[in-house]
Short mmCIF file of C-alpha atoms and ligand atoms in Angstrom, two decimals:
data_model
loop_
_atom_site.label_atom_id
_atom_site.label_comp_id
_atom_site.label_asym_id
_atom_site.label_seq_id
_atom_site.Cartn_x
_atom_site.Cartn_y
_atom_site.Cartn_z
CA UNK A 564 17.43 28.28 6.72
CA UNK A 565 15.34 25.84 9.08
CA UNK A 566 16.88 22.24 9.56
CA UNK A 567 13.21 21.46 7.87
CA UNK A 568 14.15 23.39 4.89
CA UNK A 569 17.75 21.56 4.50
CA UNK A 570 16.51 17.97 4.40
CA UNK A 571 13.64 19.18 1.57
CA UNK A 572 16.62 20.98 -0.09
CA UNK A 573 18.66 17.96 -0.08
CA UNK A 574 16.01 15.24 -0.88
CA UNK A 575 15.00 17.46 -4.53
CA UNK A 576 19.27 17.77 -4.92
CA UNK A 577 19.46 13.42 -5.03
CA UNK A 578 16.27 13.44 -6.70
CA UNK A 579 17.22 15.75 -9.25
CA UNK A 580 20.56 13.75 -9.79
CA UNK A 581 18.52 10.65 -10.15
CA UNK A 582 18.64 9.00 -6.82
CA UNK A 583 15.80 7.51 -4.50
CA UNK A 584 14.11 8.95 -1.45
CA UNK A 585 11.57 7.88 0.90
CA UNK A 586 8.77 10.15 1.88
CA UNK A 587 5.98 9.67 3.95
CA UNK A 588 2.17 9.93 2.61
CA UNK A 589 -1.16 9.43 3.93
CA UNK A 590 -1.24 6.16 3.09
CA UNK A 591 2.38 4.54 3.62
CA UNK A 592 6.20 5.58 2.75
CA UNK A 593 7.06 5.86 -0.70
CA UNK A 594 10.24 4.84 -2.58
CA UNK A 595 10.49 8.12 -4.90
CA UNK A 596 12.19 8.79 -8.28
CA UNK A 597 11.95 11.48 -10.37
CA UNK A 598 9.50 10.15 -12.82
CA UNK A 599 11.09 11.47 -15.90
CA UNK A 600 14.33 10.07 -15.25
CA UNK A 601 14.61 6.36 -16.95
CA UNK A 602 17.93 5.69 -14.72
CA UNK A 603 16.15 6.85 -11.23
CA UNK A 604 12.98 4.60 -12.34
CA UNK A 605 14.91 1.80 -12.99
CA UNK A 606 16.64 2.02 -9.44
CA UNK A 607 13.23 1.87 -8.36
CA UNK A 608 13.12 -1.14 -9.42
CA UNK A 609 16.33 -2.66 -8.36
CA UNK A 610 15.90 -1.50 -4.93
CA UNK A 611 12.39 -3.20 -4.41
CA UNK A 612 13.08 -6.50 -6.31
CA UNK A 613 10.28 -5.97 -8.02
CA UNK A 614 9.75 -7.24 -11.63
CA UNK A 615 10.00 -5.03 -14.67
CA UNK A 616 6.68 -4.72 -16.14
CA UNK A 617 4.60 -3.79 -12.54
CA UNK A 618 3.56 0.03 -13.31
CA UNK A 619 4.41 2.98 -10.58
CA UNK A 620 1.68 5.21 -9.12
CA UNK A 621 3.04 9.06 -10.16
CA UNK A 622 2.79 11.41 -7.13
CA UNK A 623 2.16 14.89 -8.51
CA UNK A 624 1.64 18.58 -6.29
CA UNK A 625 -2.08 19.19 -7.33
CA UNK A 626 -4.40 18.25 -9.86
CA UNK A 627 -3.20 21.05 -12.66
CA UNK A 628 -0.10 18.53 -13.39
CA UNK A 629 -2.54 15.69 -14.52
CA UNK A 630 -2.60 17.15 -18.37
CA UNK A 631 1.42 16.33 -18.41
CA UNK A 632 1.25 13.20 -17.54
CA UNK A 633 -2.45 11.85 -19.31
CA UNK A 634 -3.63 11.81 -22.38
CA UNK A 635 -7.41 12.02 -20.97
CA UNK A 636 -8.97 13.75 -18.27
CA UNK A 637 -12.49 12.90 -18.09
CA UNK A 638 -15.28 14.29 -16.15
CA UNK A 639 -15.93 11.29 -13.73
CA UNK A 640 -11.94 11.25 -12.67
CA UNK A 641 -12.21 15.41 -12.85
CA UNK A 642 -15.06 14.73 -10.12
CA UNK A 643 -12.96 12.50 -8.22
CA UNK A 644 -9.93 14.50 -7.90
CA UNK A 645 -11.94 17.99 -7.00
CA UNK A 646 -13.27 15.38 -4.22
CA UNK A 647 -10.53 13.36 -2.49
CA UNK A 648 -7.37 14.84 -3.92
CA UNK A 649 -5.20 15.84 -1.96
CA UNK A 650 -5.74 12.41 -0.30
CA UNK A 651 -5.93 8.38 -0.44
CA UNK A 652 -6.69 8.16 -3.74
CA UNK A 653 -4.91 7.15 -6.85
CA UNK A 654 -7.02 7.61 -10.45
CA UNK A 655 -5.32 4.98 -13.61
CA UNK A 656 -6.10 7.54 -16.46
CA UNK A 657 -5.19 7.02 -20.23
CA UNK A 658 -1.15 7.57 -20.38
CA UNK A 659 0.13 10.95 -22.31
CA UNK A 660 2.60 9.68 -25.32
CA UNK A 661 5.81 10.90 -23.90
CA UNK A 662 5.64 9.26 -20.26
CA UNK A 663 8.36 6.56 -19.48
CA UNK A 664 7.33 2.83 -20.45
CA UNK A 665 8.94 1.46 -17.15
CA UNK A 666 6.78 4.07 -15.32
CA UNK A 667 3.71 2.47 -16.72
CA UNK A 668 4.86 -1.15 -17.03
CA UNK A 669 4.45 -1.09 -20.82
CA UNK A 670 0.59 -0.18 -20.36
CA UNK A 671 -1.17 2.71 -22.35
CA UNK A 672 -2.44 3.73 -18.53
CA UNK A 673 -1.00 5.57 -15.75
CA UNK A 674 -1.64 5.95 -12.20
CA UNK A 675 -1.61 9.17 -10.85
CA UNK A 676 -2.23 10.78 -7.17
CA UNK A 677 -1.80 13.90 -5.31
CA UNK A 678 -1.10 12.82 -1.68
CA UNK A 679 -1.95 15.25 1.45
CA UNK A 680 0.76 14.19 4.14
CA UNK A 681 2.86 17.92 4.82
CA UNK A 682 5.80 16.57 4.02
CA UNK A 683 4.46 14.77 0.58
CA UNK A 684 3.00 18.22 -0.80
CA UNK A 685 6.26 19.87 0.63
CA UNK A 686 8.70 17.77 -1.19
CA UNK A 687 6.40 17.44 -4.57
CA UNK A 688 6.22 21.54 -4.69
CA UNK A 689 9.46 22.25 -4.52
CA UNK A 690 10.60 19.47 -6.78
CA UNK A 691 8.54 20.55 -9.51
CA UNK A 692 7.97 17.09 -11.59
CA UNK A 693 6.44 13.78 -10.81
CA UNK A 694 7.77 11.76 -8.36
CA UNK A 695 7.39 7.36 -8.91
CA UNK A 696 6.70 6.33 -5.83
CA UNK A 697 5.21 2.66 -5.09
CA UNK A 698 5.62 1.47 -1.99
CA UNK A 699 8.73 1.49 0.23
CA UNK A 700 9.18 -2.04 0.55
CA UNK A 701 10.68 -4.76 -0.55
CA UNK A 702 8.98 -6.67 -3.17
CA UNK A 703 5.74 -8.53 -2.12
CA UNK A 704 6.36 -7.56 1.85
CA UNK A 705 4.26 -5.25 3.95
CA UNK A 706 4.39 -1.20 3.42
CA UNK A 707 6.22 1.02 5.62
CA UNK A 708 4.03 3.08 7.68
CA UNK A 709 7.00 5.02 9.61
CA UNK A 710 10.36 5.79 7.89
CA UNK A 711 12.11 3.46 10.74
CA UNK A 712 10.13 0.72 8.71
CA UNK A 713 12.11 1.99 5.41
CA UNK A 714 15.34 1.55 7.03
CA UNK A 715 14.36 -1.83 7.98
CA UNK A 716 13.60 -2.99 4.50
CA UNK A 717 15.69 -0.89 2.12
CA UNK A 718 18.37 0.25 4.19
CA UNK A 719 21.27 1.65 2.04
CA UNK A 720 19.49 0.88 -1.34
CA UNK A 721 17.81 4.38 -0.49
CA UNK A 722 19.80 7.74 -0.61
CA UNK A 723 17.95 9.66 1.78
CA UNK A 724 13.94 8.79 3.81
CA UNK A 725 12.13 12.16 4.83
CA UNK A 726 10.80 11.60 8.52
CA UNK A 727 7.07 12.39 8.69
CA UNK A 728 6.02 10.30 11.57
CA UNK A 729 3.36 7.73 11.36
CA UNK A 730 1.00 7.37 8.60
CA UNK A 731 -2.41 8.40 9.48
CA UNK A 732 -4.16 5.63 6.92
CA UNK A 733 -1.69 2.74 7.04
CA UNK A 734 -3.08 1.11 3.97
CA UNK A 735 -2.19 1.98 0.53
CA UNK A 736 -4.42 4.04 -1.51
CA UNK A 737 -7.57 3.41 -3.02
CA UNK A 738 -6.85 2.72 -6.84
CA UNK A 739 -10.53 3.50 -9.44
CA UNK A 740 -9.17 3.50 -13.46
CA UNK A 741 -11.17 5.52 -14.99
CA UNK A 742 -10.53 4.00 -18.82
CA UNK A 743 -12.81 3.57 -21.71
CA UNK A 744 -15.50 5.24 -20.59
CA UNK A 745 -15.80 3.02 -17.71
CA UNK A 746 -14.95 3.43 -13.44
CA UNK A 747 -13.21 0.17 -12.16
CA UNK A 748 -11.82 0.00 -8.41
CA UNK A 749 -8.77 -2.02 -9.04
CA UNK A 750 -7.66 -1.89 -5.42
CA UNK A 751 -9.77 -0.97 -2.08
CA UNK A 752 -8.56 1.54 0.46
CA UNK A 753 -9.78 3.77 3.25
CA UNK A 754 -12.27 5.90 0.18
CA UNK A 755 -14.98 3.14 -0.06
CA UNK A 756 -16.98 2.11 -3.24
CA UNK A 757 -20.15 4.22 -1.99
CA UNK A 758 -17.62 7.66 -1.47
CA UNK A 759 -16.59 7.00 -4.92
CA UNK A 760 -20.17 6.13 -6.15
CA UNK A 761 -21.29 9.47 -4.59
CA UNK A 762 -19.33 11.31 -6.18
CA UNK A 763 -18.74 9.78 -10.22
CA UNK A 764 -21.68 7.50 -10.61
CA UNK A 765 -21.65 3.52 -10.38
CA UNK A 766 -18.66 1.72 -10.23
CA UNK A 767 -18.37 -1.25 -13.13
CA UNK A 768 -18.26 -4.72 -11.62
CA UNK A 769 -14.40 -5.86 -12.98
CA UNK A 770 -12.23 -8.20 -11.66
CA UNK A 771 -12.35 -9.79 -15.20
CA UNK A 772 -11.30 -6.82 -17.43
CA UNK A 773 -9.00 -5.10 -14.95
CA UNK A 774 -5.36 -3.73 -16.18
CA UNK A 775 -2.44 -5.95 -14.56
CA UNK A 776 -1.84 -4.51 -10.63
CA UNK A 777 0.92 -6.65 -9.61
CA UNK A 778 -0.73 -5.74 -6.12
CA UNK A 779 -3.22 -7.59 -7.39
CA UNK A 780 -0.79 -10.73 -7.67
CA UNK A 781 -2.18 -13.29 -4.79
CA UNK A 782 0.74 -13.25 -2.56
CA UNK A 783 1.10 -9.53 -2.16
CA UNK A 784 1.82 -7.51 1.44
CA UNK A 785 2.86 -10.79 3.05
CA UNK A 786 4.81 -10.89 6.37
CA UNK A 787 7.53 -13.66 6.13
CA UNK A 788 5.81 -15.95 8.72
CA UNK A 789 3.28 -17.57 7.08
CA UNK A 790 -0.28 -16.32 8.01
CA UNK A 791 -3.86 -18.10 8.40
CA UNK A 792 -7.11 -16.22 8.67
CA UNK A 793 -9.43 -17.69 11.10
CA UNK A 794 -12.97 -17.39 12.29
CA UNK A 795 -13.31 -15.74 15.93
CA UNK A 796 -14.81 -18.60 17.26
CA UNK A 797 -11.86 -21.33 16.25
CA UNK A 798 -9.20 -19.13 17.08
CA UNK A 799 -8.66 -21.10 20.73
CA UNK A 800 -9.47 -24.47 19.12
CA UNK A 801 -6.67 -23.59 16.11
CA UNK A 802 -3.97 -22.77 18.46
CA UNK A 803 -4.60 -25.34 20.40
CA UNK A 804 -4.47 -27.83 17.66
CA UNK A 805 -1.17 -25.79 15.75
CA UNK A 806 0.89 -25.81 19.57
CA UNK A 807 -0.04 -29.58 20.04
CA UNK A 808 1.61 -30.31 16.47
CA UNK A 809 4.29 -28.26 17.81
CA UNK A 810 4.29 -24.18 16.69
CA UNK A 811 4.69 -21.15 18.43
CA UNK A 812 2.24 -18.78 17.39
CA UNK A 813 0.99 -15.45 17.43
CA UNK A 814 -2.30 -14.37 17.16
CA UNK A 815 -3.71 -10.89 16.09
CA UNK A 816 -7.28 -10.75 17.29
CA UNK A 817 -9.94 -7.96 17.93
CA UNK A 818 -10.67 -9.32 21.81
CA UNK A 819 -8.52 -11.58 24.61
CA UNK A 820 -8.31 -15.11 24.87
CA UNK A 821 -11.12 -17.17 26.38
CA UNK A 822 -8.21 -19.43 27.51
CA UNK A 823 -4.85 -19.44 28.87
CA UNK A 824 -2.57 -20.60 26.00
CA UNK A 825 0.93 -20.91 26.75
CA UNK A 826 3.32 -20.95 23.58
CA UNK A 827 0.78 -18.19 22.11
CA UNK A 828 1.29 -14.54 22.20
CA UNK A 829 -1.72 -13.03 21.74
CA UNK A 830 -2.55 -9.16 20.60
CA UNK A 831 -5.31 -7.59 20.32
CA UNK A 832 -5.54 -4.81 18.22
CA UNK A 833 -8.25 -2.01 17.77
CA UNK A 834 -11.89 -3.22 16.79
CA UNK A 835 -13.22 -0.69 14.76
CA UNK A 836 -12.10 -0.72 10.96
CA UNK A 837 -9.95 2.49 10.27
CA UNK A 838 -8.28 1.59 13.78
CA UNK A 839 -7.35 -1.68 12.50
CA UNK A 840 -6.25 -0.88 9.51
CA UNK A 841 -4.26 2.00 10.89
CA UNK A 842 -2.21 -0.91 13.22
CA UNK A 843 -2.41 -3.37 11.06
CA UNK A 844 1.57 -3.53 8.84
CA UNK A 845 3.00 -2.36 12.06
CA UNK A 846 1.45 -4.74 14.29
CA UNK A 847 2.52 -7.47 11.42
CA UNK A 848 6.19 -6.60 11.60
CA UNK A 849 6.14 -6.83 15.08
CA UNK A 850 4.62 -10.47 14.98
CA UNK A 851 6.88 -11.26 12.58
CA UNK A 852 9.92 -10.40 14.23
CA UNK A 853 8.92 -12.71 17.48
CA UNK A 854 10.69 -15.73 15.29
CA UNK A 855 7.42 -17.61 15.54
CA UNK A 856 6.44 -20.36 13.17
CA UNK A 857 2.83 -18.78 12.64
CA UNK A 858 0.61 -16.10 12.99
CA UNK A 859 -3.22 -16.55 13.18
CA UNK A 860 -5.54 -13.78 11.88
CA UNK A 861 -9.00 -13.33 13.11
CA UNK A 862 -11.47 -13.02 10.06
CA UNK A 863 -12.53 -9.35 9.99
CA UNK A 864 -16.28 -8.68 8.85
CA UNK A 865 -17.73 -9.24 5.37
CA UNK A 866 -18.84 -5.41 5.70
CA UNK A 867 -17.91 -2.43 3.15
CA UNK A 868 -16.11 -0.80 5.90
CA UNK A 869 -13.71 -3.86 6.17
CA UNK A 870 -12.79 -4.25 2.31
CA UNK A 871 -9.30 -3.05 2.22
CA UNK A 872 -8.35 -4.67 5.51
CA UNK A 873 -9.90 -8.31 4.08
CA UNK A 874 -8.32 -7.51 0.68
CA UNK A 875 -4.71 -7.16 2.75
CA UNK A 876 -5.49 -10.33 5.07
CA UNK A 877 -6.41 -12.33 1.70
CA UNK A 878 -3.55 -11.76 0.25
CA UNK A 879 -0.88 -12.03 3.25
CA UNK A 880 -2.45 -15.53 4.02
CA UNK A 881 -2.57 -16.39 0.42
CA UNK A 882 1.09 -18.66 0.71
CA UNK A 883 0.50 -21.05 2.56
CA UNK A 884 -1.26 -21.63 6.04
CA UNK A 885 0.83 -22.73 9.36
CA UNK A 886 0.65 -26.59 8.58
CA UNK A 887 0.18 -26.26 5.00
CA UNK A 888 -3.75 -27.00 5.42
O1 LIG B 468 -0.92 4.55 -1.10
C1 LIG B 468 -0.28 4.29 -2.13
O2 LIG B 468 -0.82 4.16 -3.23
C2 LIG B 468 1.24 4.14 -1.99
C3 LIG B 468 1.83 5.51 -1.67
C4 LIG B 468 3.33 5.50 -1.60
O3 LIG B 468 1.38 6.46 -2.60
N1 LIG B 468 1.83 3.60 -3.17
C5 LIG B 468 1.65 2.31 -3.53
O4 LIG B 468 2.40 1.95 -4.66
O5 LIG B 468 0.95 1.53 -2.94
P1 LIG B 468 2.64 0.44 -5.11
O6 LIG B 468 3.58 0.52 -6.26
O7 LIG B 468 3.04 -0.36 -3.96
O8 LIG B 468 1.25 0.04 -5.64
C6 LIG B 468 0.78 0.71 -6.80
C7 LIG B 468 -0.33 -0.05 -7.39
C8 LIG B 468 0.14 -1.38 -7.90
O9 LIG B 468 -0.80 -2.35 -7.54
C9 LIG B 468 0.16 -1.11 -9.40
O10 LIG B 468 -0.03 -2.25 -10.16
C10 LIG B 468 -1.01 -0.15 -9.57
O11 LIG B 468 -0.84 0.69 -8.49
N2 LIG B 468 -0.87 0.55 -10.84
C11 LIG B 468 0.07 1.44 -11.19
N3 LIG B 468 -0.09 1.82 -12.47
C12 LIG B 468 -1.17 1.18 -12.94
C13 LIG B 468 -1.84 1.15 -14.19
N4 LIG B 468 -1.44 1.86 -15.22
N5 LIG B 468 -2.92 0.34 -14.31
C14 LIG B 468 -3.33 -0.40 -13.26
N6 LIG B 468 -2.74 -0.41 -12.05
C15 LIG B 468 -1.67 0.36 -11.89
MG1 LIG B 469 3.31 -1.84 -2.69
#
């Protein structure tokens, strides 16, 4: 047996008796839990600090499993899934009766995906069942997009983390529910609203009627230093004004400084979107760890290609700026 083989062997042994394990997707780690096992879902919980009631995305090994886990499989999400699964996508679907309430949060919906990272399909095939995976963070933090990231925020609150390098995405998975008849995007991701469009039809314009996402909750994928967006052309004129008033900053910025600003550090990270968004939760850590009392975001374009970055950046600045402005 290969020293590949032993870890998989080992991570379906602790799921099977109910314990967690990291895995790496696409997208970012995930916490997994067997998904029929009330005990191992509520763990889930416990390790993230995250409040009973926020639903779990169910990873499954292909599309066939859908049927055991949804009560409807309709021909818009049937068309999505021939077209993106395995991949970055996650479909809400009406919830089969006999799925777990803490699984779903209480909701009659669940959220199901079929992720295409080796390791993922590796793990999910020889487990057999679906695995509960949200992210691999602590609650309302930045994802893990390599398992060294895991360690750092769950440490020994998670039996065992499969090692699958870096994630190729970085951000989490686009989310459509496809309920009542109706498509919704409930979160952006790297599969943008025309992809979808192409492929199901239009998408229905929501924010109003969508199901609780507790990623939707303003304050999500926050690093702990608090974070302002700001326009390319004030970024100079902002630090200046934050380091006069006394902070050490960091910046993350798509070019170099125009001036020499001492008490900044200042990183520029890739310009193009998927580049950015690739960098972006490990480049946050990073900043984060630098003990600054700030970190300065420059405003990404209003463009389609940019929506899941801005959607991140929104909600990581959402607590409160440097100065509380
Ligand atoms: O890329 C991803 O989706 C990653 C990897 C590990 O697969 N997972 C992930 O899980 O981001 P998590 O728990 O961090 O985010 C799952 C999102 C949450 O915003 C949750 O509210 C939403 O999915 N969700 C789950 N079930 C839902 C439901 N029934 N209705 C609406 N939203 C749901
Ligand atoms: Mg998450």
């Amino acid at each position: 047996m290969t020293a590949a083989n032993a870890v998989l062997d080992e991570a379906v042994r602790l799921l099977r008796a109910g314990q967690l394990v990291a895995f790496p997707t696409e997208t970012v780690y995930g916490l997994g839990a067997d998904a029929r096992n009330a005990a191992a879902v509520a763990r889930v919980f416990e390790a993230k600090g995250r409040p009973a009631g926020h639903p779990l995305i169910v990873h499954l090994a292909g599309a066939g499993a859908v049927r055991e886990w949804a009560s409807d499989f309709a021909a818009p999400a049937q068309k999505l899934a021939r077209a993106f699964w395995p991949g970055p996508l996650t479909l809400v679907l009406p919830r089969a009766p006999d799925v777990l309430p803490a699984v779903t949060g209480g909701q009659d919906s669940i959220a199901l995906r079929v992720p295409s990272h080796p390791l993922a399909q590796a793990l999910l095939a020889a487990f057999g069942g679906g695995i509960a995976a949200p992210s691999a963070n602590r609650y309302g933090r930045v994802s893990p997009t390599c398992a060294a990231h895991v360690r750092e925020e769950l440490g020994e609150r998670v039996a065992l983390v499969l090692d699958g390098g870096d994630c190729e995405v970085g951000l989490e998975s686009t989310i459509v529910a496809c309920l009542g008849g109706e498509l919704s995007l409930l979160r952006p991701g790297i599969i943008g609203r025309a992809e979808i469009e192409a492929v199901a039809g239009p998408l229905a314009d929501t924010a109003a009627r969508a199901p609780r996402v507790p990623g939707s909750s303003r304050t999500h994928y926050a690093p702990a230093t608090p974070l302002e967006l700001v326009a390319a052309d004030r970024l100079e004129s902002r630090c200046t004004e934050l380091v006069a008033a006394g902070y050490a900053l960091a910046v993350l910025a798509r070019r170099p400084a125009r001036a020499s600003l001492p008490q900044v550090t200042w990183r520029v990270v890739a310009a193009a979107a998927p580049a950015f968004g690739h960098d972006l939760y490990a480049t946050l850590r990073s900043l984060d760890r630098l003990g600054v009392s700030g970190i300065l975001v420059e405003r990404v374009p209003e463009s389609e290609e940019w929506a899941a970055v801005r959607d991140r950046l929104r909600r990581a600045a959402a607590r409160d700026t440097p100065d509380g402005t």
